[in-house]
PDB file of C-alpha atoms and ligand atoms in Angstrom:
ATOM      1  CA  MET A   1      54.985  29.693 126.756  1.00 71.00           C
ATOM      2  CA  GLU A   2      53.713  31.614 123.789  1.00 89.00           C
ATOM      3  CA  ILE A   3      52.478  35.093 124.657  1.00 94.00           C
ATOM      4  CA  ASP A   4      49.281  34.591 122.648  1.00 95.00           C
ATOM      5  CA  GLN A   5      48.504  31.336 124.426  1.00 96.00           C
ATOM      6  CA  LEU A   6      49.089  32.993 127.808  1.00 97.00           C
ATOM      7  CA  LEU A   7      46.833  35.871 126.826  1.00 97.00           C
ATOM      8  CA  ALA A   8      44.060  33.523 125.786  1.00 97.00           C
ATOM      9  CA  GLU A   9      44.329  31.635 129.087  1.00 98.00           C
ATOM     10  CA  LEU A  10      44.345  34.822 131.146  1.00 98.00           C
ATOM     11  CA  ARG A  11      41.187  36.089 129.487  1.00 98.00           C
ATOM     12  CA  GLN A  12      39.254  33.060 130.773  1.00 98.00           C
ATOM     13  CA  LYS A  13      39.446  34.207 134.391  1.00 98.00           C
ATOM     14  CA  PRO A  14      38.959  37.490 136.279  1.00 98.00           C
ATOM     15  CA  LEU A  15      41.879  39.853 135.823  1.00 98.00           C
ATOM     16  CA  PRO A  16      42.996  42.559 138.249  1.00 98.00           C
ATOM     17  CA  ARG A  17      41.513  46.000 137.631  1.00 98.00           C
ATOM     18  CA  HIS A  18      44.540  47.829 138.944  1.00 99.00           C
ATOM     19  CA  VAL A  19      48.146  46.630 138.855  1.00 99.00           C
ATOM     20  CA  ALA A  20      50.898  48.733 140.432  1.00 99.00           C
ATOM     21  CA  LEU A  21      54.565  48.225 139.592  1.00 99.00           C
ATOM     22  CA  ILE A  22      57.565  49.093 141.743  1.00 99.00           C
ATOM     23  CA  MET A  23      60.187  49.376 139.027  1.00 98.00           C
ATOM     24  CA  ASP A  24      63.417  48.494 140.827  1.00 99.00           C
ATOM     25  CA  GLY A  25      66.832  47.229 139.778  1.00 99.00           C
ATOM     26  CA  ASN A  26      68.068  49.669 137.116  1.00 99.00           C
ATOM     27  CA  GLY A  27      71.271  50.425 139.021  1.00 98.00           C
ATOM     28  CA  ARG A  28      72.152  46.762 139.517  1.00 99.00           C
ATOM     29  CA  TRP A  29      71.383  46.014 135.879  1.00 99.00           C
ATOM     30  CA  ALA A  30      73.963  48.623 134.874  1.00 99.00           C
ATOM     31  CA  LYS A  31      76.519  47.593 137.491  1.00 98.00           C
ATOM     32  CA  ALA A  32      76.421  43.974 136.331  1.00 98.00           C
ATOM     33  CA  ARG A  33      77.511  45.216 132.893  1.00 98.00           C
ATOM     34  CA  GLY A  34      80.117  47.701 134.103  1.00 98.00           C
ATOM     35  CA  LEU A  35      77.933  50.589 132.911  1.00 98.00           C
ATOM     36  CA  PRO A  36      76.975  53.818 134.693  1.00 98.00           C
ATOM     37  CA  ARG A  37      73.662  53.805 136.617  1.00 98.00           C
ATOM     38  CA  SER A  38      72.266  56.242 134.064  1.00 98.00           C
ATOM     39  CA  GLU A  39      72.461  53.521 131.413  1.00 98.00           C
ATOM     40  CA  GLY A  40      70.379  51.293 133.679  1.00 98.00           C
ATOM     41  CA  HIS A  41      67.761  54.027 133.926  1.00 98.00           C
ATOM     42  CA  ARG A  42      67.795  54.504 130.162  1.00 98.00           C
ATOM     43  CA  GLN A  43      67.202  50.782 129.605  1.00 98.00           C
ATOM     44  CA  GLY A  44      64.596  50.846 132.376  1.00 98.00           C
ATOM     45  CA  ALA A  45      62.749  53.607 130.546  1.00 98.00           C
ATOM     46  CA  LEU A  46      62.753  51.467 127.385  1.00 98.00           C
ATOM     47  CA  ALA A  47      61.325  48.530 129.351  1.00 98.00           C
ATOM     48  CA  THR A  48      58.605  50.848 130.686  1.00 98.00           C
ATOM     49  CA  GLU A  49      57.710  52.001 127.200  1.00 97.00           C
ATOM     50  CA  ARG A  50      57.502  48.415 125.959  1.00 97.00           C
ATOM     51  CA  LEU A  51      55.204  47.424 128.775  1.00 98.00           C
ATOM     52  CA  ILE A  52      52.917  50.432 128.384  1.00 97.00           C
ATOM     53  CA  ARG A  53      52.572  49.821 124.668  1.00 96.00           C
ATOM     54  CA  PHE A  54      51.787  46.157 125.265  1.00 97.00           C
ATOM     55  CA  ALA A  55      49.291  46.865 128.056  1.00 97.00           C
ATOM     56  CA  ALA A  56      47.490  49.506 125.994  1.00 97.00           C
ATOM     57  CA  GLU A  57      47.282  47.184 123.007  1.00 96.00           C
ATOM     58  CA  LYS A  58      46.077  44.083 124.858  1.00 97.00           C
ATOM     59  CA  LYS A  59      43.680  45.901 127.199  1.00 96.00           C
ATOM     60  CA  LEU A  60      43.966  43.316 129.966  1.00 97.00           C
ATOM     61  CA  VAL A  61      44.075  45.723 132.867  1.00 98.00           C
ATOM     62  CA  PRO A  62      42.309  49.096 132.897  1.00 98.00           C
ATOM     63  CA  TYR A  63      44.535  50.754 135.550  1.00 98.00           C
ATOM     64  CA  ILE A  64      48.316  50.564 135.838  1.00 98.00           C
ATOM     65  CA  THR A  65      50.421  52.566 138.275  1.00 99.00           C
ATOM     66  CA  LEU A  66      54.184  52.929 137.868  1.00 98.00           C
ATOM     67  CA  PHE A  67      56.298  53.910 140.869  1.00 98.00           C
ATOM     68  CA  ALA A  68      58.892  56.131 139.198  1.00 98.00           C
ATOM     69  CA  PHE A  69      60.381  58.289 141.979  1.00 98.00           C
ATOM     70  CA  SER A  70      59.857  58.116 145.712  1.00 99.00           C
ATOM     71  CA  THR A  71      59.974  60.886 148.298  1.00 98.00           C
ATOM     72  CA  GLU A  72      63.132  59.143 149.569  1.00 98.00           C
ATOM     73  CA  ASN A  73      64.819  59.142 146.158  1.00 98.00           C
ATOM     74  CA  TRP A  74      65.820  62.793 146.748  1.00 98.00           C
ATOM     75  CA  ALA A  75      68.662  61.268 148.776  1.00 98.00           C
ATOM     76  CA  ARG A  76      70.370  60.219 145.508  1.00 98.00           C
ATOM     77  CA  PRO A  77      73.127  62.251 143.822  1.00 98.00           C
ATOM     78  CA  ARG A  78      71.782  65.387 142.163  1.00 98.00           C
ATOM     79  CA  GLN A  79      73.004  64.221 138.759  1.00 98.00           C
ATOM     80  CA  GLU A  80      71.091  60.962 138.972  1.00 98.00           C
ATOM     81  CA  ILE A  81      67.900  62.759 140.037  1.00 98.00           C
ATOM     82  CA  GLU A  82      68.209  65.208 137.158  1.00 98.00           C
ATOM     83  CA  PHE A  83      68.805  62.348 134.740  1.00 98.00           C
ATOM     84  CA  LEU A  84      65.673  60.518 135.934  1.00 98.00           C
ATOM     85  CA  PHE A  85      63.562  63.659 135.558  1.00 98.00           C
ATOM     86  CA  SER A  86      64.985  64.383 132.109  1.00 98.00           C
ATOM     87  CA  LEU A  87      64.175  60.827 130.972  1.00 98.00           C
ATOM     88  CA  LEU A  88      60.574  61.303 132.021  1.00 98.00           C
ATOM     89  CA  GLU A  89      60.296  64.742 130.469  1.00 98.00           C
ATOM     90  CA  ASP A  90      61.743  63.390 127.232  1.00 97.00           C
ATOM     91  CA  PHE A  91      59.295  60.520 127.244  1.00 97.00           C
ATOM     92  CA  LEU A  92      56.306  62.797 127.819  1.00 96.00           C
ATOM     93  CA  ARG A  93      57.349  65.242 125.122  1.00 96.00           C
ATOM     94  CA  LYS A  94      58.331  62.706 122.470  1.00 96.00           C
ATOM     95  CA  LYS A  95      55.657  60.088 123.082  1.00 94.00           C
ATOM     96  CA  LEU A  96      52.677  62.250 123.936  1.00 94.00           C
ATOM     97  CA  ARG A  97      50.964  61.796 120.612  1.00 94.00           C
ATOM     98  CA  GLU A  98      51.553  58.036 120.711  1.00 94.00           C
ATOM     99  CA  LEU A  99      50.140  57.856 124.255  1.00 94.00           C
ATOM    100  CA  ALA A 100      47.084  59.814 123.259  1.00 95.00           C
ATOM    101  CA  GLU A 101      46.490  57.736 120.133  1.00 96.00           C
ATOM    102  CA  ALA A 102      46.842  54.496 122.086  1.00 96.00           C
ATOM    103  CA  GLY A 103      43.864  55.545 124.224  1.00 97.00           C
ATOM    104  CA  ILE A 104      45.968  56.103 127.329  1.00 98.00           C
ATOM    105  CA  ARG A 105      44.866  58.518 130.016  1.00 98.00           C
ATOM    106  CA  LEU A 106      47.739  59.747 132.139  1.00 98.00           C
ATOM    107  CA  TRP A 107      47.401  60.367 135.884  1.00 98.00           C
ATOM    108  CA  LEU A 108      50.007  61.818 138.180  1.00 98.00           C
ATOM    109  CA  LEU A 109      50.355  60.786 141.804  1.00 98.00           C
ATOM    110  CA  GLY A 110      52.780  62.784 143.910  1.00 98.00           C
ATOM    111  CA  ASP A 111      53.855  66.190 145.073  1.00 98.00           C
ATOM    112  CA  MET A 112      54.231  68.072 141.786  1.00 97.00           C
ATOM    113  CA  ASP A 113      55.339  71.348 143.391  1.00 97.00           C
ATOM    114  CA  LYS A 114      58.803  70.019 144.152  1.00 96.00           C
ATOM    115  CA  LEU A 115      59.498  68.939 140.558  1.00 98.00           C
ATOM    116  CA  PRO A 116      61.452  71.077 138.063  1.00 98.00           C
ATOM    117  CA  GLY A 117      59.213  73.622 136.285  1.00 98.00           C
ATOM    118  CA  ARG A 118      59.878  72.168 132.818  1.00 98.00           C
ATOM    119  CA  LEU A 119      58.842  68.702 133.952  1.00 98.00           C
ATOM    120  CA  GLN A 120      55.711  70.104 135.604  1.00 98.00           C
ATOM    121  CA  ALA A 121      54.807  71.817 132.339  1.00 98.00           C
ATOM    122  CA  ALA A 122      55.303  68.596 130.342  1.00 98.00           C
ATOM    123  CA  ILE A 123      53.147  66.717 132.844  1.00 98.00           C
ATOM    124  CA  ARG A 124      50.348  69.292 132.740  1.00 98.00           C
ATOM    125  CA  GLU A 125      50.336  69.166 128.966  1.00 97.00           C
ATOM    126  CA  ALA A 126      50.207  65.349 128.944  1.00 97.00           C
ATOM    127  CA  LEU A 127      47.429  65.264 131.539  1.00 97.00           C
ATOM    128  CA  SER A 128      45.199  67.565 129.544  1.00 97.00           C
ATOM    129  CA  ALA A 129      46.022  65.959 126.169  1.00 97.00           C
ATOM    130  CA  THR A 130      44.991  62.499 127.404  1.00 97.00           C
ATOM    131  CA  GLU A 131      42.090  63.492 129.682  1.00 97.00           C
ATOM    132  CA  GLY A 132      39.380  62.069 127.438  1.00 96.00           C
ATOM    133  CA  ASN A 133      41.000  58.646 126.974  1.00 97.00           C
ATOM    134  CA  ARG A 134      39.609  55.500 128.544  1.00 95.00           C
ATOM    135  CA  ASP A 135      41.434  52.407 127.244  1.00 95.00           C
ATOM    136  CA  LEU A 136      44.256  52.411 129.780  1.00 97.00           C
ATOM    137  CA  ASN A 137      44.575  54.604 132.851  1.00 98.00           C
ATOM    138  CA  LEU A 138      48.287  55.028 133.440  1.00 98.00           C
ATOM    139  CA  ALA A 139      49.215  56.591 136.759  1.00 98.00           C
ATOM    140  CA  VAL A 140      52.802  57.685 137.324  1.00 98.00           C
ATOM    141  CA  ALA A 141      53.790  57.933 140.970  1.00 98.00           C
ATOM    142  CA  LEU A 142      56.408  60.653 140.940  1.00 98.00           C
ATOM    143  CA  ASN A 143      57.753  62.257 144.091  1.00 98.00           C
ATOM    144  CA  PHE A 144      55.265  59.944 145.726  1.00 98.00           C
ATOM    145  CA  GLY A 145      55.415  58.491 149.218  1.00 98.00           C
ATOM    146  CA  GLY A 146      52.781  56.440 151.005  1.00 99.00           C
ATOM    147  CA  ARG A 147      53.154  58.562 154.128  1.00 98.00           C
ATOM    148  CA  TRP A 148      52.965  61.784 152.136  1.00 98.00           C
ATOM    149  CA  ALA A 149      49.770  60.503 150.506  1.00 98.00           C
ATOM    150  CA  ILE A 150      48.106  59.730 153.834  1.00 98.00           C
ATOM    151  CA  LEU A 151      49.087  63.142 155.213  1.00 98.00           C
ATOM    152  CA  GLU A 152      47.729  64.746 152.061  1.00 98.00           C
ATOM    153  CA  GLY A 153      44.399  63.048 152.750  1.00 98.00           C
ATOM    154  CA  VAL A 154      44.439  64.336 156.320  1.00 98.00           C
ATOM    155  CA  ARG A 155      45.224  67.866 155.106  1.00 98.00           C
ATOM    156  CA  ARG A 156      42.279  67.749 152.689  1.00 98.00           C
ATOM    157  CA  ALA A 157      39.968  66.463 155.424  1.00 98.00           C
ATOM    158  CA  LEU A 158      41.014  69.319 157.705  1.00 97.00           C
ATOM    159  CA  ALA A 159      40.713  71.890 154.920  1.00 98.00           C
ATOM    160  CA  GLN A 160      37.147  70.703 154.256  1.00 97.00           C
ATOM    161  CA  GLY A 161      36.381  70.914 157.946  1.00 97.00           C
ATOM    162  CA  LEU A 162      35.330  67.264 158.155  1.00 96.00           C
ATOM    163  CA  GLY A 163      34.358  66.242 161.683  1.00 95.00           C
ATOM    164  CA  PRO A 164      35.423  62.972 163.314  1.00 95.00           C
ATOM    165  CA  GLU A 165      32.042  61.355 162.651  1.00 97.00           C
ATOM    166  CA  GLU A 166      32.178  62.203 158.928  1.00 97.00           C
ATOM    167  CA  LEU A 167      35.585  60.622 158.558  1.00 97.00           C
ATOM    168  CA  THR A 168      35.090  57.006 157.536  1.00 97.00           C
ATOM    169  CA  GLU A 169      37.337  54.636 155.609  1.00 98.00           C
ATOM    170  CA  GLU A 170      35.202  55.288 152.539  1.00 97.00           C
ATOM    171  CA  SER A 171      35.151  59.083 152.815  1.00 97.00           C
ATOM    172  CA  PHE A 172      38.854  59.255 153.674  1.00 98.00           C
ATOM    173  CA  ARG A 173      39.807  56.971 150.787  1.00 98.00           C
ATOM    174  CA  LYS A 174      38.321  59.470 148.363  1.00 98.00           C
ATOM    175  CA  LEU A 175      40.454  62.269 149.804  1.00 98.00           C
ATOM    176  CA  LEU A 176      43.695  60.419 149.151  1.00 98.00           C
ATOM    177  CA  PRO A 177      45.721  61.338 146.050  1.00 98.00           C
ATOM    178  CA  THR A 178      44.758  57.873 144.752  1.00 98.00           C
ATOM    179  CA  GLY A 179      41.056  58.518 145.473  1.00 98.00           C
ATOM    180  CA  GLY A 180      40.145  58.540 141.776  1.00 98.00           C
ATOM    181  CA  LEU A 181      41.644  55.096 141.142  1.00 98.00           C
ATOM    182  CA  PRO A 182      40.336  51.678 142.162  1.00 98.00           C
ATOM    183  CA  GLU A 183      42.331  49.960 144.904  1.00 98.00           C
ATOM    184  CA  PRO A 184      45.327  48.055 143.545  1.00 98.00           C
ATOM    185  CA  ASP A 185      44.630  44.327 143.273  1.00 98.00           C
ATOM    186  CA  LEU A 186      48.206  43.402 142.510  1.00 99.00           C
ATOM    187  CA  ILE A 187      51.523  45.062 143.350  1.00 99.00           C
ATOM    188  CA  ILE A 188      54.549  43.781 141.445  1.00 99.00           C
ATOM    189  CA  ARG A 189      58.070  44.619 142.587  1.00 99.00           C
ATOM    190  CA  THR A 190      61.059  43.786 140.412  1.00 99.00           C
ATOM    191  CA  GLY A 191      64.679  43.762 141.577  1.00 98.00           C
ATOM    192  CA  GLY A 192      64.402  41.165 144.330  1.00 98.00           C
ATOM    193  CA  HIS A 193      63.763  43.313 147.400  1.00 98.00           C
ATOM    194  CA  GLN A 194      60.642  42.305 149.298  1.00 98.00           C
ATOM    195  CA  ARG A 195      59.457  45.611 150.671  1.00 98.00           C
ATOM    196  CA  LEU A 196      57.123  48.483 149.808  1.00 98.00           C
ATOM    197  CA  SER A 197      59.701  51.306 150.174  1.00 99.00           C
ATOM    198  CA  ASN A 198      56.974  53.755 151.210  1.00 99.00           C
ATOM    199  CA  PHE A 199      54.843  53.087 148.120  1.00 99.00           C
ATOM    200  CA  PHE A 200      51.090  52.459 148.532  1.00 98.00           C
ATOM    201  CA  LEU A 201      50.517  52.064 152.289  1.00 98.00           C
ATOM    202  CA  TRP A 202      46.782  52.663 152.745  1.00 98.00           C
ATOM    203  CA  GLU A 203      46.057  51.303 149.269  1.00 98.00           C
ATOM    204  CA  ALA A 204      48.066  48.091 149.710  1.00 98.00           C
ATOM    205  CA  ALA A 205      45.828  46.844 152.543  1.00 98.00           C
ATOM    206  CA  TYR A 206      44.436  43.963 150.478  1.00 98.00           C
ATOM    207  CA  ALA A 207      46.641  43.944 147.411  1.00 98.00           C
ATOM    208  CA  GLU A 208      48.293  40.709 146.363  1.00 98.00           C
ATOM    209  CA  LEU A 209      52.072  41.143 146.370  1.00 98.00           C
ATOM    210  CA  TYR A 210      54.322  39.668 143.692  1.00 99.00           C
ATOM    211  CA  PHE A 211      58.088  39.868 144.005  1.00 98.00           C
ATOM    212  CA  THR A 212      60.488  38.876 141.251  1.00 99.00           C
ATOM    213  CA  PRO A 213      64.299  38.940 141.159  1.00 99.00           C
ATOM    214  CA  THR A 214      64.164  40.146 137.534  1.00 99.00           C
ATOM    215  CA  LEU A 215      65.756  43.591 137.267  1.00 99.00           C
ATOM    216  CA  TRP A 216      63.455  46.242 135.817  1.00 99.00           C
ATOM    217  CA  PRO A 217      65.244  46.682 132.436  1.00 99.00           C
ATOM    218  CA  ASP A 218      64.746  42.928 131.870  1.00 98.00           C
ATOM    219  CA  PHE A 219      61.069  42.896 132.859  1.00 98.00           C
ATOM    220  CA  GLY A 220      59.058  42.289 129.700  1.00 98.00           C
ATOM    221  CA  PRO A 221      55.447  41.678 128.683  1.00 98.00           C
ATOM    222  CA  GLU A 222      55.800  37.926 129.133  1.00 97.00           C
ATOM    223  CA  GLU A 223      56.770  38.199 132.784  1.00 98.00           C
ATOM    224  CA  PHE A 224      53.954  40.694 133.297  1.00 98.00           C
ATOM    225  CA  LEU A 225      51.557  38.038 132.005  1.00 98.00           C
ATOM    226  CA  LEU A 226      53.123  35.409 134.269  1.00 98.00           C
ATOM    227  CA  ALA A 227      52.505  37.713 137.244  1.00 98.00           C
ATOM    228  CA  LEU A 228      48.869  38.056 136.181  1.00 98.00           C
ATOM    229  CA  ARG A 229      48.590  34.285 135.935  1.00 98.00           C
ATOM    230  CA  ASP A 230      50.059  33.939 139.416  1.00 98.00           C
ATOM    231  CA  PHE A 231      47.472  36.449 140.645  1.00 98.00           C
ATOM    232  CA  GLN A 232      44.674  34.401 139.112  1.00 98.00           C
ATOM    233  CA  GLY A 233      45.817  31.366 141.076  1.00 98.00           C
ATOM    234  CA  ARG A 234      45.491  33.100 144.437  1.00 98.00           C
ATOM    235  CA  THR A 235      42.558  33.010 146.825  1.00 96.00           C
ATOM    236  CA  ARG A 236      41.590  36.406 148.153  1.00 97.00           C
ATOM    237  CA  ASN A 237      39.786  36.064 151.451  1.00 96.00           C
ATOM    238  CA  PHE A 238      39.444  39.675 152.579  1.00 97.00           C
ATOM    239  CA  GLY A 239      39.230  38.394 156.128  1.00 97.00           C
ATOM    240  CA  ARG A 240      36.406  35.960 155.507  1.00 97.00           C
ATOM    241  CA  ALA A 241      36.423  32.375 156.683  1.00 96.00           C
ATOM    242  CA  VAL A 242      37.052  30.127 153.724  1.00 89.00           C
ATOM    243  CA  GLU A 243      35.652  26.613 153.547  1.00 76.00           C
TER     244      GLU A 243
HETATM  245  C1  IPE B 301      65.167  52.170 139.648  1.00 65.31           C
HETATM  246  O1  IPE B 301      66.030  51.250 140.193  1.00 65.31           O
HETATM  247  C2  IPE B 301      64.196  52.696 140.636  1.00 65.31           C
HETATM  248  C3  IPE B 301      64.239  54.164 140.801  1.00 65.31           C
HETATM  249  C4  IPE B 301      64.266  54.680 141.981  1.00 65.31           C
HETATM  250  C5  IPE B 301      64.195  55.020 139.644  1.00 65.31           C
HETATM  251  P1  IPE B 301      67.239  51.650 141.143  1.00 65.31           P
HETATM  252  O2  IPE B 301      67.930  52.850 140.636  1.00 65.31           O
HETATM  253  O3  IPE B 301      66.749  51.744 142.551  1.00 65.31           O
HETATM  254  O4  IPE B 301      68.140  50.366 140.955  1.00 65.31           O
HETATM  255  P2  IPE B 301      68.908  49.564 142.064  1.00 65.31           P
HETATM  256  O5  IPE B 301      67.908  49.182 143.117  1.00 65.31           O
HETATM  257  O6  IPE B 301      69.979  50.471 142.588  1.00 65.31           O
HETATM  258  O7  IPE B 301      69.452  48.387 141.344  1.00 65.31           O
HETATM  259  C1  IPE B 302      61.714  52.032 145.202  1.00 65.31           C
HETATM  260  O1  IPE B 302      63.008  51.742 144.839  1.00 65.31           O
HETATM  261  C2  IPE B 302      61.288  53.324 144.552  1.00 65.31           C
HETATM  262  C3  IPE B 302      60.985  53.256 143.137  1.00 65.31           C
HETATM  263  C4  IPE B 302      60.999  52.186 142.406  1.00 65.31           C
HETATM  264  C5  IPE B 302      60.637  54.512 142.521  1.00 65.31           C
HETATM  265  P1  IPE B 302      64.248  52.173 145.736  1.00 65.31           P
HETATM  266  O2  IPE B 302      65.442  51.617 145.055  1.00 65.31           O
HETATM  267  O3  IPE B 302      64.240  53.622 145.977  1.00 65.31           O
HETATM  268  O4  IPE B 302      63.944  51.403 147.095  1.00 65.31           O
HETATM  269  P2  IPE B 302      64.911  51.092 148.335  1.00 65.31           P
HETATM  270  O5  IPE B 302      65.623  52.358 148.654  1.00 65.31           O
HETATM  271  O6  IPE B 302      65.846  50.027 147.898  1.00 65.31           O
HETATM  272  O7  IPE B 302      63.994  50.616 149.412  1.00 65.31           O
HETATM  273 MG1   MG B 303      66.531  50.332 144.016  1.00 65.31          MG
END
């Protein structure tokens, strides 16, 4: 279907406020072509750029989170880890002006302290340069783990001396690293595996899940729109009885 026709259809119905993407399948994309994994990551980064540009331009969804590096991804070869970080640093440095001009506000979810100093500096610069933007909130989950995030919330609660009676789902939610974002309505995972891999655990409680075999470098704007259309066809009960 034509992208414009899909867009017009999608705008007739409620859209998700927050879509999170588990970008998986770069390695298999490369392997299928006899290329090194790094080439898969490079193509994956291009797919990410395409999608961000499209999402910022069409303004369908105000919050998008990208799962870029998990707390478990440290188990990969050092070279691969360094390559992933350098891709992100490159992107932030070269595309910062474009991000800012496209009205994108960058957020970072994850344990920044463990990242290389140069990457931390590029992130800090991008966060402050895009702070005032409102068109698209783009959160990058980097050195992020769902369990880490919950523990981080617990640490903040303890540090603030919150007592058991003050700790409610609502108050705790705000202490999580994702506390400034709305709950994800839709989580998309590419690459065919049907699991969360320690991504949003607390946050995923009532998210709709969408799994596609498409490998991340092949995931384009059209399939993003198809996932949104699939979301619009679902009934969200939130535990209620439905007639
Ligand atoms: C990219 O896909 C996801 C990251 C962790 C950066 P993978 O590198 O996990 O690709 P596959 O799953 O091996 O194909
Ligand atoms: C999930 O992909 C993490 C990211 C996309 C950043 P993985 O490739 O690390 O997941 P597993 O190891 O197959 O569960
Ligand atoms: Mg993978």
